[in-house]
């Protein structure tokens, strides 16, 4: 695909007027200018290179475009900071970072923080451009400051409706439109009272304030059982917390949650870090629907749900870093398929409640090693005017890490 340098130039809403001299010089020098039609229109006539508007969809077309213009001086136009939710990172992935010369510009988030007086290191930035809005729910905590990159003019009212629906209607919302342009506009209100139209180019700032009585969730695994909609097929809170400790999610890892039930293990795995991914495998369609609803309500709409029985349903999935088996242990081939799917250093955690599934774990422990733990939780419940301990069924947990050979 060539190795000629590619210059990526960040451009604000004020266009040419806001560009520093090195960026202007790079654009004057370019033989070919690639960018969105709106950005190309911001260039003055004395920028004489051939102008080529991005095709849609852009990403699949990029390798061909770079090939076509190989050997010519190419400048790529980007909005704001090209490396912030922008074309820069995509180009680095496709063409290689060493080919890029990035002339940056303040991002919309930097401009928004400047207008709001917010320290940008304390802000959670999310994008709803091509991504589900429900991810906002994960970031809601009293006083949290969020900046949401909008998908368009409709995003502010959709964000307001979601906040209101989630019990965060009193949150303060500021919509910052066309930041940096002469006609920049900043509109403030509350999520519950949000009215009015927005410009298509906007970011939404949220200072989260819950309504009285809104359930506040903690950051660590072991969410309350009633945070989930379930039919009883739920790994209960205390055992779930212990199970997640054994699973030990690390950033970027992919989990298979096999026999996912209500989805709580995959959901809490994904809540551990924004880069953690999970696939929930569940044979019953009505449970699969519930898993997707629980994932959306708890702010991890990216959880992938696969309907079908293991081991067959596992065959075409992306290989996992870690597997949890919460159901199907006594079904022929399930545990073997999970172990086979793991690469060196991969981890498996399996929970058993019945005598038969516990026997399967004892056999796995004898064959492979690892750690066997049994937990039994008792809960205080009213007995007459007093309280007594009501024991839940014990749960056996097998944890095993595949050898990581050099
Ligand atoms: C694909 S992201 C690109 C972000 C860009 N690279 C940056 O540095 O801000 C596009 C989103 O950024 C936000 N955005 C970019 N420029 C903006 C501006 N001047 N004013 C308000 N929002 C802007 C909007 O939410 C828009 O939908």
PDB file of N, CA and C in Angstrom, residues 162 194 287 324 391:
ATOM      1  N   UNK A 162     -33.018   9.398  28.063  1.00  0.00           N
ATOM      2  CA  UNK A 162     -32.397   8.254  28.736  1.00  0.00           C
ATOM      3  C   UNK A 162     -32.098   8.588  30.200  1.00  0.00           C
ATOM      4  N   UNK A 194     -35.680  18.981  29.375  1.00  0.00           N
ATOM      5  CA  UNK A 194     -34.998  19.325  28.117  1.00  0.00           C
ATOM      6  C   UNK A 194     -35.976  19.509  26.963  1.00  0.00           C
ATOM      7  N   UNK A 287     -34.521 -16.336  27.867  1.00  0.00           N
ATOM      8  CA  UNK A 287     -33.433 -15.906  28.774  1.00  0.00           C
ATOM      9  C   UNK A 287     -32.443 -15.017  28.010  1.00  0.00           C
ATOM     10  N   UNK A 324     -16.162 -18.686  31.576  1.00  0.00           N
ATOM     11  CA  UNK A 324     -16.914 -19.041  32.776  1.00  0.00           C
ATOM     12  C   UNK A 324     -17.983 -20.039  32.365  1.00  0.00           C
ATOM     13  N   UNK A 391     -29.225 -21.195  55.275  1.00  0.00           N
ATOM     14  CA  UNK A 391     -28.130 -21.491  54.340  1.00  0.00           C
ATOM     15  C   UNK A 391     -28.636 -21.677  52.909  1.00  0.00           C
TER      16      UNK A 391
END
